[in-house]
Amino acid sequence: TAERVAIFLMLLAALTDVLVGYLARLLNQKTDLGRVLDPISDKLSLIVVGFLLYKFRDFPLWALLLLGGRDLLFFFLGALLLKKTKVVPEARTAGKITTSVFAVTFLLYLFRLSPYNTILLHISIVVFIFSFFDYARRFLRVLQGRCHQF
């Protein structure tokens, strides 16, 4: 069924993302390009899955727009940061937690596990807000020259 294919693809994407990151660290193959592309691919995956859940599983449009808007904002801020300071923005712990919580939320929406999907969505938004301010604070500190790494 389409649900099984979607679940398989979501799990495969998550597994390969974790595996590639682990191998890059293990083999000391971390690059600036990888630091830029990895979060972009994570965000694109989340947005695509979120859109499909909006379209077929009643995922709230406002939550999808919030997630997509934050990611677009951070993409442009990251480009600005790189241009002005030559510092490559990296994924932060708060961002990784947010991505993980949204991934579980998406699974609950995929399986239509109400009311748990709605409850976890609200928890996801709280984590999302914390992550937003964590990234914003780091961006400002780097732009102001008070911190030289992301």
N, CA, C and O of each residue as an XYZ file, in Angstrom:
600
protein
N       0.835     -1.191      0.000
C       0.000      0.000      0.000
C       0.876      1.249      0.000
O       2.080      1.182      0.244
N       0.258      2.368     -0.273
C       0.981      3.642     -0.295
C       1.527      3.988      1.087
O       2.610      4.561      1.206
N       0.772      3.638      2.134
C       1.245      3.919      3.498
C       2.540      3.182      3.790
O       3.463      3.751      4.373
N       2.615      1.934      3.392
C       3.835      1.147      3.641
C       5.017      1.715      2.876
O       6.128      1.776      3.402
N       4.786      2.128      1.647
C       5.857      2.738      0.859
C       6.319      4.029      1.528
O       7.519      4.280      1.636
N       5.373      4.842      1.975
C       5.719      6.102      2.644
C       6.514      5.840      3.917
O       7.514      6.508      4.179
N       6.071      4.873      4.702
C       6.786      4.543      5.940
C       8.190      4.058      5.621
O       9.157      4.479      6.255
N       8.300      3.175      4.639
C       9.609      2.660      4.251
C      10.534      3.789      3.816
O      11.693      3.833      4.229
N      10.033      4.701      2.987
C      10.863      5.808      2.506
C      11.268      6.746      3.642
O      12.403      7.221      3.679
N      10.347      7.015      4.568
C      10.684      7.869      5.713
C      11.771      7.221      6.567
O      12.732      7.880      6.965
N      11.614      5.933      6.846
C      12.608      5.232      7.660
C      13.944      5.124      6.935
O      14.999      5.269      7.551
N      13.904      4.871      5.634
C      15.129      4.786      4.849
C      15.863      6.126      4.833
O      17.085      6.170      4.982
N      15.125      7.207      4.653
C      15.739      8.543      4.658
C      16.374      8.835      6.010
O      17.491      9.348      6.073
N      15.673      8.516      7.086
C      16.216      8.760      8.427
C      17.447      7.901      8.678
O      18.444      8.387      9.212
N      17.384      6.630      8.297
C      18.503      5.721      8.520
C      19.736      6.145      7.730
O      20.844      6.157      8.265
N      19.547      6.494      6.458
C      20.699      6.907      5.654
C      21.278      8.221      6.160
O      22.493      8.414      6.119
N      20.438      9.119      6.631
C      20.923     10.383      7.184
C      21.799     10.133      8.407
O      22.882     10.706      8.530
N      21.326      9.277      9.307
C      22.097      8.950     10.511
C      23.386      8.233     10.131
O      24.447      8.536     10.677
N      23.304      7.286      9.203
C      24.473      6.511      8.799
C      25.534      7.385      8.135
O      26.719      7.260      8.442
N      25.121      8.260      7.238
C      26.070      9.151      6.562
C      26.752     10.071      7.572
O      27.965     10.271      7.505
N      25.989     10.629      8.503
C      26.579     11.481      9.536
C      27.555     10.724     10.412
O      28.632     11.227     10.733
N      27.180      9.515     10.799
C      28.055      8.688     11.635
C      29.350      8.360     10.901
O      30.435      8.482     11.469
N      29.240      7.943      9.635
C      30.438      7.607      8.859
C      31.326      8.824      8.637
O      32.551      8.714      8.688
N      30.727      9.971      8.393
C      31.518     11.192      8.195
C      32.334     11.511      9.439
O      33.502     11.886      9.345
N      31.715     11.361     10.606
C      32.447     11.618     11.854
C      33.489     10.537     12.117
O      34.618     10.840     12.504
N      33.113      9.281     11.908
C      34.010      8.157     12.163
C      35.247      8.217     11.280
O      36.360      7.969     11.743
N      35.051      8.546     10.012
C      36.152      8.588      9.052
C      36.779      9.970      8.931
O      37.630     10.206      8.074
N      36.349     10.874      9.795
C      36.854     12.250      9.782
C      36.712     12.878      8.391
O      37.649     13.480      7.867
N      35.538     12.727      7.816
C      35.258     13.240      6.478
C      34.247     14.386      6.495
O      33.551     14.618      5.507
N      34.168     15.091      7.604
C      33.246     16.223      7.688
C      33.756     17.349      6.795
O      34.940     17.684      6.816
N      32.851     17.926      6.011
C      33.225     19.020      5.118
C      32.240     20.171      5.287
O      31.129     19.995      5.789
N      32.676     21.352      4.856
C      31.768     22.502      4.891
C      30.558     22.256      3.996
O      29.438     22.632      4.343
N      30.783     21.625      2.847
C      29.668     21.333      1.945
C      28.668     20.395      2.624
O      27.457     20.592      2.517
N      29.168     19.390      3.310
C      28.294     18.474      4.039
C      27.528     19.178      5.140
O      26.357     18.883      5.381
N      28.195     20.118      5.814
C      27.538     20.879      6.881
C      26.400     21.739      6.332
O      25.427     22.019      7.032
N      26.534     22.149      5.084
C      25.497     22.968      4.451
C      24.390     22.082      3.866
O      23.206     22.350      4.068
N      24.779     21.033      3.145
C      23.797     20.219      2.430
C      22.968     19.314      3.342
O      21.789     19.087      3.070
N      23.560     18.794      4.415
C      22.832     17.864      5.278
C      21.578     18.491      5.881
O      20.501     17.902      5.782
N      21.682     19.670      6.507
C      20.452     20.259      7.051
C      19.440     20.638      5.968
O      18.231     20.576      6.195
N      19.933     21.031      4.793
C      19.012     21.374      3.706
C      18.225     20.136      3.286
O      17.011     20.202      3.095
N      18.918     19.010      3.141
C      18.211     17.785      2.741
C      17.238     17.338      3.833
O      16.144     16.857      3.534
N      17.634     17.496      5.097
C      16.721     17.162      6.202
C      15.452     18.005      6.126
O      14.342     17.488      6.248
N      15.627     19.294      5.924
C      14.478     20.200      5.906
C      13.587     19.940      4.698
O      12.362     19.954      4.810
N      14.205     19.703      3.542
C      13.402     19.408      2.353
C      12.589     18.134      2.551
O      11.425     18.066      2.157
N      13.203     17.130      3.161
C      12.482     15.881      3.437
C      11.296     16.140      4.354
O      10.192     15.654      4.107
N      11.529     16.911      5.417
C      10.445     17.210      6.355
C       9.310     17.967      5.676
O       8.138     17.673      5.909
N       9.652     18.930      4.849
C       8.630     19.738      4.181
C       7.821     18.882      3.201
O       6.598     19.001      3.140
N       8.496     18.028      2.440
C       7.787     17.166      1.488
C       6.846     16.221      2.228
O       5.682     16.079      1.851
N       7.344     15.576      3.277
C       6.500     14.669      4.059
C       5.348     15.452      4.695
O       4.204     14.998      4.685
N       5.656     16.624      5.245
C       4.616     17.459      5.842
C       3.542     17.842      4.841
O       2.354     17.825      5.160
N       3.963     18.190      3.622
C       2.990     18.547      2.589
C       2.095     17.360      2.246
O       0.881     17.512      2.111
N       2.693     16.180      2.107
C       1.898     14.991      1.791
C       0.923     14.663      2.919
O      -0.207     14.242      2.671
N       1.365     14.858      4.150
C       0.469     14.619      5.283
C      -0.645     15.668      5.331
O      -1.778     15.358      5.701
N      -0.325     16.890      4.962
C      -1.357     17.934      4.870
C      -2.394     17.537      3.813
O      -3.602     17.639      4.027
N      -1.890     17.090      2.693
C      -2.757     16.761      1.559
C      -3.624     15.524      1.827
O      -4.794     15.488      1.448
N      -3.037     14.506      2.486
C      -3.732     13.223      2.595
C      -4.086     12.783      4.018
O      -4.826     11.815      4.195
N      -3.570     13.477      5.028
C      -3.793     13.012      6.398
C      -4.194     14.121      7.368
O      -4.028     13.959      8.576
N      -4.707     15.219      6.883
C      -5.214     16.301      7.733
C      -4.161     16.933      8.638
O      -4.488     17.426      9.717
N      -2.899     16.923      8.207
C      -1.886     17.655      8.964
C      -2.203     19.140      8.804
O      -2.463     19.588      7.687
N      -2.187     19.914      9.888
C      -2.607     21.322      9.807
C      -1.691     22.166      8.909
O      -0.466     22.127      9.026
N      -2.319     22.919      8.021
C      -1.570     23.788      7.121
C      -0.747     24.802      7.904
O       0.386     25.093      7.520
N      -1.287     25.349      8.996
C      -0.559     26.354      9.772
C       0.761     25.788     10.306
O       1.764     26.500     10.365
N       0.760     24.517     10.693
C       1.987     23.907     11.221
C       2.999     23.701     10.098
O       4.198     23.896     10.294
N       2.516     23.308      8.929
C       3.399     23.138      7.777
C       4.012     24.474      7.370
O       5.208     24.544      7.088
N       3.206     25.530      7.337
C       3.709     26.860      6.980
C       4.697     27.380      8.021
O       5.687     28.022      7.670
N       4.437     27.111      9.278
C       5.352     27.516     10.345
C       6.704     26.828     10.177
O       7.751     27.470     10.251
N       6.671     25.536      9.953
C       7.896     24.759      9.772
C       8.645     25.207      8.522
O       9.855     25.431      8.562
N       7.926     25.336      7.418
C       8.552     25.764      6.169
C       9.070     27.188      6.234
O      10.143     27.484      5.707
N       8.318     28.073      6.875
C       8.750     29.467      7.015
C      10.020     29.597      7.829
O      10.924     30.353      7.472
N      10.086     28.852      8.929
C      11.297     28.885      9.753
C      12.494     28.374      8.957
O      13.579     28.952      9.018
N      12.297     27.299      8.217
C      13.401     26.726      7.457
C      13.876     27.662      6.352
O      15.077     27.777      6.111
N      12.943     28.330      5.681
C      13.331     29.316      4.661
C      14.098     30.477      5.286
O      15.122     30.914      4.760
N      13.593     30.967      6.409
C      14.266     32.056      7.113
C      15.683     31.652      7.494
O      16.626     32.413      7.276
N      15.838     30.463      8.060
C      17.164     30.020      8.483
C      18.081     29.748      7.299
O      19.296     29.913      7.410
N      17.518     29.334      6.170
C      18.338     29.147      4.978
C      18.948     30.480      4.549
O      20.149     30.564      4.288
N      18.121     31.516      4.478
C      18.623     32.823      4.061
C      19.548     33.437      5.112
O      20.549     34.064      4.765
N      19.222     33.263      6.381
C      20.117     33.754      7.434
C      21.447     33.009      7.417
O      22.498     33.601      7.661
N      21.399     31.721      7.130
C      22.632     30.938      7.036
C      23.503     31.411      5.883
O      24.724     31.494      6.016
N      22.876     31.724      4.746
C      23.623     32.247      3.600
C      24.241     33.598      3.943
O      25.387     33.871      3.584
N      23.481     34.442      4.639
C      23.994     35.741      5.079
C      25.168     35.560      6.037
O      26.188     36.240      5.919
N      25.018     34.657      6.965
C      26.071     34.383      7.938
C      27.343     33.914      7.235
O      28.439     34.374      7.555
N      27.199     33.016      6.298
C      28.350     32.503      5.558
C      29.022     33.613      4.762
O      30.249     33.700      4.725
N      28.221     34.458      4.128
C      28.770     35.546      3.314
C      29.502     36.577      4.171
O      30.590     37.025      3.810
N      28.913     36.951      5.299
C      29.483     38.021      6.122
C      30.607     37.556      7.039
O      31.533     38.317      7.320
N      30.534     36.315      7.506
C      31.491     35.885      8.536
C      32.331     34.682      8.128
O      33.291     34.335      8.816
N      31.981     34.043      7.020
C      32.633     32.806      6.563
C      32.424     31.649      7.542
O      33.120     30.637      7.465
N      31.469     31.797      8.459
C      31.131     30.725      9.392
C      30.007     29.898      8.772
O      28.980     30.435      8.359
N      30.219     28.590      8.715
C      29.214     27.691      8.158
C      28.255     27.271      9.270
O      28.674     26.651     10.248
N      26.971     27.606      9.126
C      26.006     27.190     10.147
C      25.901     25.666     10.192
O      25.875     25.001      9.156
N      25.843     25.141     11.377
C      25.701     23.699     11.551
C      24.426     23.411     12.329
O      23.884     24.269     13.025
N      23.971     22.180     12.188
C      22.797     21.758     12.952
C      23.139     21.789     14.433
O      24.221     21.367     14.842
N      22.214     22.289     15.222
C      22.399     22.347     16.669
C      21.526     21.277     17.317
O      20.596     20.757     16.700
N      21.834     20.966     18.539
C      21.092     19.918     19.246
C      19.599     20.215     19.270
O      18.785     19.320     19.042
N      19.236     21.455     19.542
C      17.810     21.818     19.588
C      17.144     21.570     18.235
O      15.995     21.133     18.183
N      17.850     21.842     17.154
C      17.311     21.602     15.820
C      17.145     20.120     15.528
O      16.162     19.706     14.913
N      18.109     19.325     15.970
C      18.020     17.875     15.766
C      16.855     17.287     16.560
O      16.147     16.402     16.080
N      16.669     17.787     17.770
C      15.545     17.314     18.589
C      14.221     17.694     17.926
O      13.295     16.886     17.866
N      14.140     18.928     17.430
C      12.923     19.381     16.750
C      12.610     18.497     15.549
O      11.468     18.081     15.358
N      13.626     18.213     14.741
C      13.438     17.360     13.571
C      12.944     15.975     13.987
O      12.042     15.419     13.360
N      13.533     15.427     15.037
C      13.135     14.094     15.510
C      11.698     14.081     16.023
O      10.933     13.164     15.724
N      11.336     15.101     16.796
C       9.972     15.155     17.345
C       8.955     15.322     16.213
O       7.893     14.700     16.239
N       9.276     16.158     15.222
C       8.367     16.306     14.085
C       8.275     15.009     13.287
O       7.201     14.676     12.786
N       9.371     14.276     13.160
C       9.335     13.006     12.432
C       8.376     12.026     13.108
O       7.603     11.347     12.431
N       8.423     11.952     14.430
C       7.498     11.073     15.161
C       6.063     11.593     15.016
O       5.127     10.811     14.848
N       5.901     12.903     15.083
C       4.571     13.500     14.884
C       4.023     13.115     13.515
O       2.852     12.757     13.385
N       4.874     13.190     12.496
C       4.449     12.825     11.149
C       4.016     11.361     11.087
O       3.034     11.034     10.421
N       4.736     10.486     11.772
C       4.341      9.073     11.799
C       2.957      8.901     12.429
O       2.140      8.115     11.950
N       2.707      9.647     13.508
C       1.394      9.558     14.151
C       0.286     10.052     13.219
O      -0.810      9.492     13.200
N       0.578     11.106     12.445
C      -0.408     11.578     11.465
C      -0.577     10.564     10.337
O      -1.687     10.343      9.850
N       0.524      9.954      9.929
C       0.449      8.964      8.860
C      -0.485      7.822      9.243
O      -1.285      7.362      8.429
N      -0.376      7.371     10.490
C      -1.213      6.265     10.959
C      -2.548      6.726     11.538
O      -3.336      5.915     12.026
N      -2.798      8.048     11.480
C      -4.055      8.626     11.982
C      -4.309      8.255     13.440
O      -5.410      7.846     13.810
N      -3.284      8.403     14.247
C      -3.381      8.053     15.664
C      -3.820      9.258     16.479
O      -3.032      9.881     17.190
N      -5.094      9.559     16.352
C      -5.677     10.684     17.072
C      -6.119     10.193     18.445
O      -6.595      9.062     18.545
N      -5.992     10.951     19.468
C      -5.568     12.341     19.610
C      -4.064     12.505     19.817
O      -3.575     13.620     19.997
N      -3.323     11.372     19.788
C      -1.885     11.443     20.072
C      -1.138     12.305     19.062
O      -0.180     12.993     19.416
N      -1.574     12.269     17.798
C      -0.910     13.095     16.789
C      -1.049     14.584     17.119
O      -0.093     15.344     16.968
N      -2.219     14.994     17.563
C      -2.443     16.403     17.908
C      -1.671     16.795     19.165
O      -1.103     17.884     19.238
N      -1.656     15.911     20.141
C      -0.905     16.191     21.375
C       0.576     16.353     21.058
O       1.213     17.302     21.516
N       1.128     15.415     20.266
C       2.550     15.511     19.940
C       2.830     16.707     19.035
O       3.916     17.284     19.096
N       1.869     17.087     18.198
C       2.052     18.292     17.386
C       2.240     19.507     18.289
O       3.112     20.338     18.034
N       1.439     19.618     19.332
C       1.584     20.753     20.251
C       2.925     20.705     20.981
O       3.548     21.745     21.195
N       3.370     19.526     21.359
C       4.698     19.389     21.967
C       5.766     19.779     20.947
O       6.743     20.445     21.289
N       5.578     19.364     19.692
C       6.520     19.713     18.622
C       6.643     21.220     18.463
O       7.738     21.735     18.239
N       5.535     21.923     18.578
C       5.554     23.378     18.430
C       6.338     24.021     19.570
O       7.081     24.976     19.344
N       6.185     23.515     20.784
C       6.956     24.043     21.922
C       8.448     23.824     21.687
O       9.252     24.734     21.889
N       8.817     22.617     21.260
C      10.223     22.313     20.974
C      10.713     23.187     19.823
O      11.840     23.682     19.842
N       9.858     23.369     18.826
C      10.156     24.199     17.664
C      10.474     25.636     18.089
O      11.441     26.227     17.608
N       9.670     26.189     18.980
C       9.880     27.567     19.448
C      11.211     27.677     20.185
O      11.966     28.625     19.967
N      11.499     26.721     21.047
C      12.782     26.715     21.747
C      13.933     26.667     20.742
O      14.904     27.413     20.869
N      13.824     25.797     19.755
C      14.859     25.659     18.730
C      15.022     26.955     17.936
O      16.140     27.371     17.633
N      13.901     27.587     17.604
C      13.942     28.843     16.853
C      14.785     29.881     17.595
O      15.659     30.519     17.007
N      14.515     30.041     18.884
C      15.260     31.037     19.656
C      16.712     30.625     19.874
O      17.590     31.484     19.945
N      16.975     29.340     19.980
C      18.349     28.862     20.107
C      19.157     29.213     18.857
O      20.277     29.716     18.957
N      18.586     28.947     17.684
C      19.265     29.288     16.432
C      19.397     30.801     16.265
O      20.455     31.292     15.872
N      18.338     31.533     16.558
C      18.371     32.992     16.403
C      19.455     33.605     17.285
O      20.193     34.489     16.849
N      19.545     33.136     18.514
C      20.565     33.650     19.439
C      21.970     33.361     18.904
O      22.851     34.218     18.972
N      22.175     32.155     18.374
C      23.496     31.804     17.844
C      23.816     32.626     16.605
O      24.941     33.102     16.457
N      22.846     32.803     15.710
C      23.062     33.640     14.526
C      23.512     35.037     14.946
O      24.497     35.558     14.422
N      22.800     35.638     15.880
C      23.137     36.995     16.320
C      24.526     37.058     16.946
O      25.284     37.990     16.679
N      24.861     36.086     17.766
C      26.180     36.083     18.415
C      27.305     35.988     17.384
O      28.331     36.655     17.517
N      27.112     35.162     16.363
C      28.140     35.028     15.326
C      28.212     36.304     14.497
O      29.305     36.791     14.212
N      27.058     36.854     14.105
C      27.052     38.090     13.311
C      27.666     39.262     14.064
O      28.305     40.123     13.459
N      27.478     39.301     15.378
C      28.042     40.379     16.195
C      29.509     40.142     16.538
O      30.142     40.988     17.169
N      30.049     39.008     16.130
C      31.452     38.712     16.395
C      31.726     38.207     17.798
O      32.885     38.081     18.191
N      30.678     37.912     18.566
C      30.879     37.420     19.935
C      31.124     35.918     19.972
O      31.470     35.365     21.016
N      30.945     35.262     18.835
C      31.161     33.822     18.739
C      31.693     33.555     17.333
O      31.213     34.150     16.367
N      32.672     32.674     17.211
C      33.305     32.463     15.907
C      33.038     31.085     15.321
O      33.661     30.691     14.335
N      32.123     30.367     15.921
C      31.690     29.094     15.340
C      30.210     28.922     15.600
O      29.664     29.483     16.550
N      29.573     28.153     14.760
C      28.142     27.958     14.921
C      27.939     26.698     15.719
O      26.801     26.316     15.991
